[in-house]
Coordinates of C-alpha atoms in Angstrom, one line a residue:
M15 CA 0.0 0.0 0.0
L16 CA 2.9 2.4 0.9
N17 CA 4.5 1.8 -2.5
M18 CA 1.2 2.4 -4.3
M19 CA 0.8 5.7 -2.4
R20 CA 4.3 6.7 -3.3
E21 CA 3.9 6.0 -7.0
Q22 CA 0.6 7.9 -7.1
S23 CA 2.2 11.0 -5.4
N24 CA 5.1 11.0 -7.9
P25 CA 4.4 12.9 -11.1
V26 CA 7.0 11.1 -13.1
A27 CA 6.4 7.5 -11.9
Q28 CA 7.2 4.8 -14.5
S29 CA 8.6 7.5 -16.8
N30 CA 11.5 5.3 -18.0
K31 CA 9.1 3.6 -20.5
S32 CA 8.6 6.8 -22.3
L33 CA 11.9 8.6 -21.9
P34 CA 13.1 9.6 -25.5
Y35 CA 16.8 8.5 -25.0
D36 CA 18.8 5.5 -26.1
V37 CA 20.9 5.7 -22.9
V38 CA 19.9 6.6 -19.4
A39 CA 23.2 6.9 -17.5
L40 CA 24.0 7.2 -13.8
V41 CA 27.4 8.7 -13.2
L42 CA 28.8 8.4 -9.7
Q43 CA 31.7 10.4 -8.3
G44 CA 34.1 9.1 -5.6
G45 CA 33.8 10.5 -2.0
G46 CA 33.9 7.8 0.6
A47 CA 31.2 8.1 3.3
L48 CA 29.5 10.8 1.3
G49 CA 28.5 8.1 -1.2
A50 CA 25.4 7.4 0.8
Y51 CA 24.0 10.5 -0.9
Q52 CA 24.2 8.6 -4.3
A53 CA 22.3 5.7 -2.8
G54 CA 19.5 8.1 -1.8
V55 CA 19.5 9.6 -5.3
Y56 CA 19.2 6.1 -6.8
E57 CA 16.3 5.3 -4.5
G58 CA 14.5 8.4 -5.8
L59 CA 15.1 7.4 -9.4
H60 CA 13.9 3.8 -8.7
E61 CA 10.7 5.0 -7.1
A62 CA 10.1 7.2 -10.1
G63 CA 10.4 4.2 -12.5
I64 CA 13.7 5.5 -14.0
R65 CA 16.1 2.6 -14.7
P66 CA 19.6 3.6 -15.8
N67 CA 21.1 1.2 -18.4
W68 CA 24.6 2.5 -18.0
L69 CA 26.3 3.0 -14.6
A70 CA 29.7 4.7 -14.5
G71 CA 31.6 5.1 -11.2
I72 CA 34.8 6.0 -9.5
S73 CA 35.8 4.8 -6.0
I74 CA 32.7 4.7 -3.7
G75 CA 30.6 5.4 -6.8
A76 CA 32.0 2.2 -8.4
L77 CA 30.9 0.2 -5.3
N78 CA 27.4 1.7 -5.4
A79 CA 27.3 0.8 -9.2
A80 CA 28.3 -2.8 -8.3
I81 CA 25.5 -3.2 -5.8
I82 CA 22.9 -1.7 -8.2
A83 CA 23.9 -3.7 -11.3
G84 CA 24.5 -6.9 -9.4
S85 CA 21.1 -7.0 -7.7
P86 CA 17.6 -8.0 -9.0
E87 CA 15.7 -4.9 -10.0
A88 CA 13.2 -5.2 -7.1
E89 CA 16.0 -5.7 -4.6
R90 CA 18.4 -2.9 -5.6
V91 CA 17.4 -0.3 -3.0
A92 CA 17.4 -2.9 -0.2
R93 CA 20.8 -4.2 -1.2
L94 CA 22.2 -0.7 -1.3
R95 CA 20.8 -0.1 2.2
E96 CA 22.3 -3.4 3.5
F97 CA 25.6 -2.4 2.0
W98 CA 25.6 1.0 3.7
E99 CA 24.3 -0.3 7.0
T100 CA 27.1 -2.9 7.0
I101 CA 30.0 -0.6 6.2
C102 CA 28.8 2.2 8.6
A103 CA 28.2 -0.1 11.6
F104 CA 30.9 -0.5 14.2
S105 CA 32.0 -3.3 16.5
I106 CA 32.9 -1.3 19.6
E107 CA 30.6 1.4 20.9
W108 CA 32.3 4.7 21.8
P109 CA 30.8 7.4 24.2
A110 CA 27.6 8.8 22.7
G111 CA 27.8 12.3 21.2
E112 CA 24.9 13.5 23.3
G113 CA 26.7 12.6 26.5
L114 CA 29.8 14.4 25.5
A115 CA 27.8 17.4 24.4
N116 CA 26.0 17.6 27.7
A117 CA 29.3 17.5 29.6
L118 CA 30.8 20.4 27.7
P119 CA 30.6 23.8 29.4
F120 CA 29.7 25.5 26.1
A121 CA 27.2 25.0 23.3
F122 CA 28.4 22.5 20.7
D123 CA 26.6 20.8 17.8
I124 CA 25.9 17.2 18.7
R125 CA 26.1 16.2 15.1
S126 CA 29.7 17.5 14.9
I127 CA 30.7 15.4 17.8
R128 CA 29.0 12.3 16.4
N129 CA 30.8 12.8 13.1
A130 CA 34.1 13.4 14.7
L131 CA 33.7 10.2 16.7
A132 CA 32.7 8.2 13.6
A133 CA 35.8 9.5 11.7
T134 CA 38.1 8.7 14.7
R135 CA 36.6 5.3 15.0
A136 CA 37.1 4.6 11.3
L137 CA 40.8 5.6 11.6
V138 CA 41.4 3.5 14.7
Q139 CA 39.1 0.5 14.3
G140 CA 38.4 0.4 10.6
Q141 CA 34.8 -0.4 9.4
P142 CA 33.1 -3.8 9.4
G143 CA 32.7 -5.3 6.0
F144 CA 35.0 -2.6 4.5
F145 CA 38.5 -2.3 5.9
R146 CA 40.6 -3.0 9.0
P147 CA 43.8 -1.5 10.3
R148 CA 47.1 -3.3 9.7
F149 CA 49.3 -4.4 12.6
P150 CA 52.1 -3.6 12.7
S151 CA 51.7 -0.2 11.0
P152 CA 53.2 -0.1 7.5
L153 CA 55.7 2.5 8.9
W154 CA 57.2 -0.3 11.0
S155 CA 56.4 -3.3 8.9
P156 CA 59.2 -5.8 8.4
F157 CA 57.3 -7.1 5.3
S158 CA 57.0 -5.7 1.8
G159 CA 54.0 -5.5 -0.5
D160 CA 50.5 -4.5 0.8
A161 CA 51.6 -4.7 4.4
A162 CA 54.3 -2.0 3.8
T163 CA 52.3 0.2 1.4
S164 CA 48.9 0.7 3.0
F165 CA 47.5 1.4 6.4
Y166 CA 44.4 -0.8 6.0
D167 CA 43.5 -4.2 4.7
T168 CA 40.5 -4.3 2.4
A169 CA 39.8 -8.1 2.4
P170 CA 36.5 -7.4 4.3
L171 CA 35.3 -5.4 1.3
Q172 CA 35.9 -8.3 -1.0
Q173 CA 33.8 -10.5 1.2
T174 CA 31.0 -7.9 1.3
L175 CA 31.0 -7.6 -2.5
E176 CA 30.9 -11.3 -3.0
R177 CA 28.0 -11.6 -0.5
L178 CA 25.9 -8.7 -1.9
V179 CA 26.7 -8.7 -5.6
D180 CA 25.6 -11.2 -8.2
F181 CA 28.5 -10.9 -10.7
D182 CA 26.8 -13.1 -13.3
R183 CA 23.9 -10.6 -13.3
L184 CA 26.3 -7.6 -13.3
N185 CA 28.0 -9.0 -16.4
S186 CA 24.8 -10.1 -18.2
G187 CA 24.6 -7.0 -20.3
E188 CA 21.3 -5.9 -18.8
V189 CA 23.1 -2.8 -17.5
R190 CA 26.5 -1.5 -18.8
V191 CA 29.0 -0.8 -16.0
S192 CA 32.2 1.2 -16.3
V193 CA 34.5 1.9 -13.4
G194 CA 37.7 3.9 -13.4
A195 CA 41.1 3.1 -11.8
V196 CA 44.6 4.4 -12.4
N197 CA 47.5 2.1 -13.4
V198 CA 50.1 2.6 -10.7
R199 CA 53.0 1.9 -13.2
T200 CA 51.9 4.1 -16.1
G201 CA 49.9 6.7 -14.2
N202 CA 47.1 6.4 -16.9
L203 CA 43.4 6.2 -16.1
T204 CA 41.8 2.9 -17.1
Y205 CA 38.2 2.0 -17.4
F206 CA 37.0 -1.5 -16.6
D207 CA 33.9 -1.9 -18.7
T208 CA 31.4 -4.8 -19.0
A209 CA 31.1 -3.9 -22.7
E210 CA 34.7 -5.0 -23.0
R211 CA 35.4 -7.6 -20.3
R212 CA 34.0 -9.5 -17.4
L213 CA 34.2 -7.7 -14.1
G214 CA 34.7 -9.2 -10.7
P215 CA 35.2 -7.9 -7.2
K216 CA 38.8 -6.8 -7.8
H217 CA 37.9 -4.4 -10.5
F218 CA 35.6 -2.5 -8.1
M219 CA 38.1 -2.7 -5.3
A220 CA 40.8 -1.3 -7.6
S221 CA 38.6 1.7 -8.4
G222 CA 38.3 2.4 -4.7
A223 CA 41.9 1.7 -3.7
L224 CA 42.8 5.2 -2.5
P225 CA 46.4 5.4 -1.3
P226 CA 48.0 5.4 1.2
G227 CA 45.0 4.1 3.1
F228 CA 44.2 1.1 0.9
P229 CA 46.6 -1.2 -1.1
S230 CA 46.8 -1.3 -4.8
V231 CA 44.9 -4.1 -6.5
E232 CA 46.6 -6.4 -8.9
I233 CA 44.7 -7.3 -12.1
E234 CA 46.3 -9.3 -14.9
G235 CA 49.8 -8.4 -13.7
E236 CA 49.2 -4.6 -13.3
H237 CA 48.5 -2.7 -10.1
Y238 CA 45.7 -0.2 -9.8
W239 CA 44.8 2.6 -7.4
D240 CA 41.6 4.6 -7.0
G241 CA 40.6 6.4 -10.2
G242 CA 40.1 9.6 -8.3
V243 CA 43.9 10.0 -8.1
V244 CA 43.6 11.1 -11.8
S245 CA 40.0 12.0 -12.3
N246 CA 37.1 11.6 -9.9
T247 CA 34.3 12.0 -12.4
P248 CA 33.6 9.4 -15.1
L249 CA 31.3 11.6 -17.1
S250 CA 33.7 11.8 -20.0
R251 CA 33.4 8.0 -20.4
V252 CA 29.7 8.2 -21.0
L253 CA 29.7 11.3 -23.2
S254 CA 32.5 9.8 -25.4
G255 CA 30.6 6.6 -26.1
E256 CA 28.8 5.6 -29.3
P257 CA 26.7 8.4 -30.8
C258 CA 23.2 8.1 -29.2
D259 CA 20.7 10.3 -27.4
T260 CA 21.7 10.2 -23.7
L261 CA 20.1 11.3 -20.4
T262 CA 22.7 11.5 -17.7
F263 CA 22.3 11.8 -14.0
Q264 CA 25.7 13.1 -12.8
I265 CA 25.9 12.8 -9.0
D266 CA 28.9 14.6 -7.5
L267 CA 30.0 14.5 -3.9
W268 CA 32.4 17.5 -4.0
S269 CA 31.5 21.0 -5.0
A270 CA 34.1 23.0 -7.0
K271 CA 32.5 26.2 -5.7
G272 CA 33.0 27.3 -2.1
R273 CA 34.1 30.0 0.2
V274 CA 37.7 31.1 1.0
P275 CA 38.8 29.2 4.1
Y276 CA 39.2 31.0 7.4
D277 CA 41.2 28.4 9.4
M278 CA 43.4 25.3 8.8
M279 CA 40.5 22.9 9.1
E280 CA 38.7 24.7 6.4
V281 CA 41.8 24.8 4.2
S282 CA 41.9 20.9 4.3
S283 CA 38.2 20.7 3.6
R284 CA 38.3 23.2 0.7
Q285 CA 41.4 21.5 -0.8
K286 CA 39.5 18.2 -1.0
D287 CA 36.5 19.9 -2.6
I288 CA 38.8 21.4 -5.4
Q289 CA 40.9 18.3 -5.8
Y290 CA 38.0 15.8 -6.1
S291 CA 35.4 17.8 -7.9
S292 CA 37.3 17.0 -11.0
R293 CA 35.9 19.8 -13.1
T294 CA 32.6 18.3 -14.1
R295 CA 31.7 21.6 -15.7
N296 CA 34.8 21.4 -18.0
V297 CA 33.5 18.0 -19.3
T298 CA 30.1 19.4 -20.1
D299 CA 31.6 22.5 -21.7
Q300 CA 33.7 20.2 -23.9
A301 CA 30.6 18.3 -24.9
L302 CA 28.9 21.5 -25.9
R303 CA 31.9 22.4 -28.1
M304 CA 31.8 19.0 -29.7
Q305 CA 28.1 19.5 -30.4
T306 CA 28.8 22.9 -32.0
M307 CA 31.5 21.3 -34.2
R308 CA 29.1 18.5 -35.3
Q309 CA 26.5 21.1 -36.3
A310 CA 29.1 23.0 -38.4
L311 CA 30.1 19.7 -40.1
Q312 CA 26.4 19.0 -40.9
R313 CA 26.0 22.4 -42.5
T314 CA 29.1 21.8 -44.5
I315 CA 28.1 18.3 -45.6
E316 CA 24.7 19.6 -46.8
K317 CA 26.5 21.9 -49.3
L318 CA 28.4 19.0 -50.9
P319 CA 27.3 17.3 -54.1
E320 CA 25.5 14.0 -53.8
S321 CA 28.4 12.2 -55.5
A322 CA 30.8 13.3 -52.8
M323 CA 28.7 11.4 -50.2
R324 CA 29.6 8.1 -51.8
D325 CA 33.2 8.5 -50.7
P326 CA 33.8 6.2 -47.6
E327 CA 35.7 8.9 -45.8
M328 CA 32.8 11.3 -46.2
C329 CA 30.4 8.7 -44.9
A330 CA 32.6 8.3 -41.8
I331 CA 32.6 12.1 -41.3
A332 CA 28.9 12.2 -41.7
E333 CA 28.5 9.6 -39.1
M334 CA 30.7 11.6 -36.7
A335 CA 28.6 14.7 -37.4
R336 CA 25.3 12.9 -36.8
Q337 CA 23.0 14.8 -34.5
R338 CA 22.7 13.5 -30.9
A339 CA 20.9 14.9 -27.9
Y340 CA 22.4 15.1 -24.4
N341 CA 20.5 16.0 -21.3
I342 CA 22.7 16.2 -18.1
V343 CA 21.0 16.5 -14.8
H344 CA 23.8 17.5 -12.3
L345 CA 23.3 17.1 -8.6
I346 CA 26.1 18.0 -6.1
Y347 CA 26.1 17.1 -2.4
Q348 CA 25.9 20.2 -0.4
T349 CA 28.2 20.1 2.7
K350 CA 26.5 20.7 6.0
S351 CA 27.8 23.3 8.5
H352 CA 28.5 20.6 11.1
E353 CA 30.7 18.6 8.7
G354 CA 34.4 19.1 8.5
H355 CA 37.4 17.9 6.6
S356 CA 36.9 14.3 7.7
R357 CA 33.4 14.0 6.2
D358 CA 34.5 11.5 3.6
Y359 CA 35.5 9.0 6.3
E360 CA 32.8 9.8 8.8
F361 CA 31.2 6.3 8.5
G362 CA 28.7 6.7 11.3
L363 CA 25.1 5.4 10.9
S364 CA 23.5 8.8 11.7
A365 CA 25.7 10.6 9.1
M366 CA 25.1 8.0 6.5
R367 CA 21.3 8.2 7.0
A368 CA 21.4 12.0 6.7
H369 CA 23.4 11.8 3.5
W370 CA 21.0 9.2 2.1
Q371 CA 18.0 11.4 2.9
S372 CA 19.7 14.4 1.3
G373 CA 20.1 12.5 -1.9
L374 CA 16.5 11.3 -1.9
D375 CA 15.2 14.7 -1.2
D376 CA 17.3 16.3 -3.9
I377 CA 16.2 13.9 -6.7
R378 CA 12.6 14.1 -5.7
R379 CA 12.7 17.8 -5.9
T380 CA 14.5 17.6 -9.3
L381 CA 12.0 15.2 -10.8
A382 CA 9.1 17.3 -9.5
D383 CA 9.7 19.3 -12.7
P384 CA 9.2 16.8 -15.5
N385 CA 10.5 19.2 -18.1
R386 CA 14.0 18.6 -16.7
L387 CA 14.0 15.3 -18.5
D388 CA 13.0 16.7 -21.9
P389 CA 15.5 16.5 -24.8
P390 CA 17.3 19.7 -25.6
D391 CA 16.4 22.1 -28.4
P392 CA 17.7 20.6 -31.6
E393 CA 19.6 23.8 -32.4
L394 CA 21.7 23.3 -29.2
G395 CA 21.8 19.5 -28.9
I396 CA 22.8 19.6 -25.2
V397 CA 21.4 21.0 -22.0
T398 CA 22.7 20.8 -18.4
H399 CA 20.5 21.2 -15.3
D400 CA 22.6 22.2 -12.3
V401 CA 20.4 21.3 -9.3
H402 CA 21.3 22.3 -5.7
R403 CA 19.3 22.7 -2.5
R404 CA 20.5 26.2 -2.3
D405 CA 18.7 27.2 -5.5

């Protein structure tokens, strides 16, 4: 009954059947604990009947993509929730934030205390089903390899992925999945793509192997780190695909825009924003320039005699210039006032649930205007909707 009421109240329910696009892509940036925001966005898309057929992710975005693509359609939201409830739980209870706040002689935001405790707990204890600290520390390790090059062991994450993700389903072709990682030896960004190969747990772990916390992941003789070391936004992978009409939901966890820091904590926080936002706007601007070039080519081709179009090279150019429509719906997580520089590793349950709800609220507000899903004007060929709660 609740699901029926939810569908009736949503003005775009079941809209995926009539969306005029060949590809509906969900593009997920990296950002650690902030990735619960993406899970909330996906829940909102799911309840609206929108089913992405291409998932592209980096780091935590790659892990979210694995859960979505590797789960039966009816179980995707529940599996996402189980994943986040697992990795944000903790084995040892620390003093409650409320108790500490009441003991302080001055006013303090309880949420800030909770988040700080969650971040400290993650650093000291690790997170169940995700990572655990190494002993001895790599700084004192007598061994080589992973034990000497990372502070945490990510074997628990592999077990979690193997438990929650059906990799046969993920590789079935029902949904295309692309995840980015950087080759440690060459420094080049590589995409592991189900359109090109079969993906397993290690491909997703490689995409999230952020040094020096996590070890590199060896795949076919090469070692890989988190793709965010090079580029934290896989939007270019989707926009550079085969020419087709594409609706993209770009879900970022870091905002390129922000205020000038006023203390050292804000310097660290702002540095992360700038480093990991990865210039999504630059990618969309480049796509607009490519559209302008295609339109110029089309106008030129129309002036050529019909005999010229029988030339194979001209046929190839005409295919490159073929009109395609891009609609990019861009959501960016908006940092809360009580969150600090450690927000990407504040794996507390309360913070996770708040991030999830923010994503759900944002996408519901976005989809409340069904015109946002309309194809762009043919004269332009591309439209970007920047959606923020501050609007």
